Amino acid sequence: MVKEGQPELGTVSIRVGFHSGPVVSSVVGNLNPRFCLFGDTVNTSSRMESTSERNRIHLTEAAAKSLTKQAPDAKLSCRGIVSIKGKGEMKTFWLEGFQDPEVEVGEGSHPSSKEHSHTMLDATPNPPGLDMYAAM
């Protein structure tokens, strides 16, 4: 819902793609400068978004590992192997929510989420300074 208490404003549906890896950033433009991110991480995140489903958060295996390390209460389900343009076959995951009832994903709690169990991944440490990037 756009605003609680005002359902007449409607709802918003989004797809989210999430990947973890290195990026290069820069301010681009003289007349209208913009901060931009570049690199394979941004492209992969965009591919996760384009292969996601409405109101779902689609993660690469690298992002899932980083997320479970940084937020151990995250509930993930394995989507399986997905063919990603320019990347080939990738093992991907859905973020189903969080075990802590204080943290919500919003409408991201998908009707099929009750069928999935919490998927634990080996928390391989990322290089220092590595963060995550999400495309919407």
mmCIF file of C-alpha atoms in Angstrom:
data_model
loop_
_atom_site.group_PDB
_atom_site.id
_atom_site.type_symbol
_atom_site.label_atom_id
_atom_site.label_comp_id
_atom_site.label_asym_id
_atom_site.label_seq_id
_atom_site.Cartn_x
_atom_site.Cartn_y
_atom_site.Cartn_z
ATOM 1 C CA MET A 1 0.000 0.000 0.000
ATOM 2 C CA VAL A 2 1.301 3.476 -0.826
ATOM 3 C CA LYS A 3 0.097 4.937 2.484
ATOM 4 C CA GLU A 4 -1.475 3.035 5.362
ATOM 5 C CA GLY A 5 -4.942 4.306 6.137
ATOM 6 C CA GLN A 6 -5.450 5.512 2.553
ATOM 7 C CA PRO A 7 -6.061 2.411 0.411
ATOM 8 C CA GLU A 8 -7.538 4.625 -2.328
ATOM 9 C CA LEU A 9 -3.962 5.679 -3.177
ATOM 10 C CA GLY A 10 -3.348 2.150 -4.440
ATOM 11 C CA THR A 11 -0.415 -0.201 -4.131
ATOM 12 C CA VAL A 12 3.093 -0.423 -5.534
ATOM 13 C CA SER A 13 4.546 -3.638 -6.962
ATOM 14 C CA ILE A 14 8.294 -3.960 -7.460
ATOM 15 C CA ARG A 15 10.851 -6.594 -8.393
ATOM 16 C CA VAL A 16 14.217 -6.522 -6.645
ATOM 17 C CA GLY A 17 17.525 -8.025 -7.753
ATOM 18 C CA PHE A 18 20.360 -8.343 -5.268
ATOM 19 C CA HIS A 19 24.041 -9.188 -5.841
ATOM 20 C CA SER A 20 27.219 -8.711 -3.822
ATOM 21 C CA GLY A 21 30.582 -7.755 -5.287
ATOM 22 C CA PRO A 22 32.960 -4.940 -6.219
ATOM 23 C CA VAL A 23 31.792 -1.793 -8.016
ATOM 24 C CA VAL A 24 33.431 1.350 -9.365
ATOM 25 C CA SER A 25 31.716 4.663 -8.635
ATOM 26 C CA SER A 26 32.009 8.091 -10.178
ATOM 27 C CA VAL A 27 30.176 11.373 -10.619
ATOM 28 C CA VAL A 28 29.151 11.601 -14.273
ATOM 29 C CA GLY A 29 28.158 14.760 -16.133
ATOM 30 C CA ASN A 30 28.974 18.458 -15.969
ATOM 31 C CA LEU A 31 25.607 20.141 -16.486
ATOM 32 C CA ASN A 32 23.600 17.626 -14.463
ATOM 33 C CA PRO A 33 26.100 15.590 -12.380
ATOM 34 C CA ARG A 34 24.961 12.183 -11.149
ATOM 35 C CA PHE A 35 26.575 9.599 -8.908
ATOM 36 C CA CYS A 36 26.833 6.302 -10.816
ATOM 37 C CA LEU A 37 27.969 2.750 -10.107
ATOM 38 C CA PHE A 38 29.638 0.608 -12.770
ATOM 39 C CA GLY A 39 30.788 -2.973 -13.092
ATOM 40 C CA ASP A 40 29.770 -6.581 -13.348
ATOM 41 C CA THR A 41 28.132 -6.457 -9.897
ATOM 42 C CA VAL A 42 25.684 -3.797 -11.107
ATOM 43 C CA ASN A 43 24.964 -5.773 -14.289
ATOM 44 C CA THR A 44 24.405 -9.011 -12.363
ATOM 45 C CA SER A 45 22.105 -7.254 -9.904
ATOM 46 C CA SER A 46 20.116 -5.893 -12.823
ATOM 47 C CA ARG A 47 19.818 -9.416 -14.278
ATOM 48 C CA MET A 48 18.529 -10.643 -10.899
ATOM 49 C CA GLU A 49 15.860 -7.917 -10.991
ATOM 50 C CA SER A 50 14.780 -8.730 -14.538
ATOM 51 C CA THR A 51 14.398 -12.444 -13.716
ATOM 52 C CA SER A 52 12.662 -11.786 -10.375
ATOM 53 C CA GLU A 53 8.923 -11.948 -9.740
ATOM 54 C CA ARG A 54 6.516 -9.243 -8.607
ATOM 55 C CA ASN A 55 7.048 -8.282 -4.944
ATOM 56 C CA ARG A 56 9.967 -10.685 -4.503
ATOM 57 C CA ILE A 57 13.659 -10.223 -3.738
ATOM 58 C CA HIS A 58 15.908 -12.354 -5.966
ATOM 59 C CA LEU A 59 19.501 -12.966 -4.801
ATOM 60 C CA THR A 60 22.609 -14.464 -6.332
ATOM 61 C CA GLU A 61 24.492 -17.074 -4.328
ATOM 62 C CA ALA A 62 27.174 -14.480 -3.442
ATOM 63 C CA ALA A 63 24.516 -12.070 -2.116
ATOM 64 C CA ALA A 64 22.799 -14.874 -0.191
ATOM 65 C CA LYS A 65 26.078 -15.785 1.511
ATOM 66 C CA SER A 66 26.783 -12.148 2.421
ATOM 67 C CA LEU A 67 23.241 -11.647 3.681
ATOM 68 C CA THR A 68 23.254 -14.739 5.913
ATOM 69 C CA LYS A 69 26.567 -13.571 7.364
ATOM 70 C CA GLN A 70 25.322 -10.027 8.042
ATOM 71 C CA ALA A 71 21.725 -10.959 8.966
ATOM 72 C CA PRO A 72 21.680 -14.552 10.275
ATOM 73 C CA ASP A 73 17.924 -14.343 10.877
ATOM 74 C CA ALA A 74 17.224 -13.914 7.133
ATOM 75 C CA LYS A 75 15.056 -16.718 5.741
ATOM 76 C CA LEU A 76 16.073 -17.752 2.242
ATOM 77 C CA SER A 77 14.746 -20.373 -0.118
ATOM 78 C CA CYS A 78 16.665 -21.757 -3.055
ATOM 79 C CA ARG A 79 15.058 -20.819 -6.356
ATOM 80 C CA GLY A 80 17.387 -23.200 -8.138
ATOM 81 C CA ILE A 81 19.502 -22.833 -11.258
ATOM 82 C CA VAL A 82 18.413 -19.930 -13.462
ATOM 83 C CA SER A 83 19.773 -19.097 -16.917
ATOM 84 C CA ILE A 84 21.031 -15.501 -16.753
ATOM 85 C CA LYS A 85 21.766 -13.623 -19.997
ATOM 86 C CA GLY A 86 25.501 -12.945 -20.265
ATOM 87 C CA LYS A 87 26.273 -14.978 -17.121
ATOM 88 C CA GLY A 88 25.112 -18.506 -17.901
ATOM 89 C CA GLU A 89 23.585 -20.770 -15.285
ATOM 90 C CA MET A 90 23.467 -19.346 -11.736
ATOM 91 C CA LYS A 91 22.184 -20.765 -8.460
ATOM 92 C CA THR A 92 19.781 -18.151 -7.044
ATOM 93 C CA PHE A 93 17.684 -17.604 -3.926
ATOM 94 C CA TRP A 94 14.554 -15.801 -2.728
ATOM 95 C CA LEU A 95 14.525 -13.681 0.412
ATOM 96 C CA GLU A 96 11.380 -14.874 2.219
ATOM 97 C CA GLY A 97 11.609 -12.663 5.307
ATOM 98 C CA PHE A 98 13.305 -12.633 8.680
ATOM 99 C CA GLN A 99 12.917 -14.867 11.731
ATOM 100 C CA ASP A 100 12.773 -11.808 14.001
ATOM 101 C CA PRO A 101 9.107 -10.685 14.001
ATOM 102 C CA GLU A 102 10.268 -7.052 14.422
ATOM 103 C CA VAL A 103 11.844 -7.097 10.926
ATOM 104 C CA GLU A 104 9.515 -7.286 7.919
ATOM 105 C CA VAL A 105 10.138 -7.565 4.195
ATOM 106 C CA GLY A 106 6.714 -6.048 3.492
ATOM 107 C CA GLU A 107 4.742 -7.713 0.725
ATOM 108 C CA GLY A 108 7.845 -9.791 -0.002
ATOM 109 C CA SER A 109 6.374 -12.553 2.122
ATOM 110 C CA HIS A 110 5.228 -14.647 -0.783
ATOM 111 C CA PRO A 111 2.316 -17.101 -0.434
ATOM 112 C CA SER A 112 4.652 -20.010 -1.188
ATOM 113 C CA SER A 113 7.134 -18.944 1.507
ATOM 114 C CA LYS A 114 5.514 -21.286 4.038
ATOM 115 C CA GLU A 115 6.545 -24.231 1.853
ATOM 116 C CA HIS A 116 10.236 -23.332 2.043
ATOM 117 C CA SER A 117 12.563 -24.034 4.902
ATOM 118 C CA HIS A 118 15.346 -21.712 5.992
ATOM 119 C CA THR A 119 18.337 -22.369 3.731
ATOM 120 C CA MET A 120 21.698 -22.118 5.477
ATOM 121 C CA LEU A 121 24.689 -21.238 3.330
ATOM 122 C CA ASP A 122 28.334 -21.514 4.208
ATOM 123 C CA ALA A 123 29.307 -17.996 5.250
ATOM 124 C CA THR A 124 32.444 -17.556 3.167
ATOM 125 C CA PRO A 125 33.980 -14.221 4.203
ATOM 126 C CA ASN A 126 34.048 -11.476 1.587
ATOM 127 C CA PRO A 127 37.140 -9.363 0.929
ATOM 128 C CA PRO A 128 37.349 -6.247 3.148
ATOM 129 C CA GLY A 129 35.206 -3.342 2.006
ATOM 130 C CA LEU A 130 32.865 -5.516 -0.059
ATOM 131 C CA ASP A 131 29.266 -4.505 0.216
ATOM 132 C CA MET A 132 26.021 -5.333 -1.570
ATOM 133 C CA TYR A 133 24.163 -3.699 -4.431
ATOM 134 C CA ALA A 134 20.487 -4.093 -5.236
ATOM 135 C CA ALA A 135 18.677 -3.093 -8.422
ATOM 136 C CA MET A 136 14.996 -2.183 -8.428
#
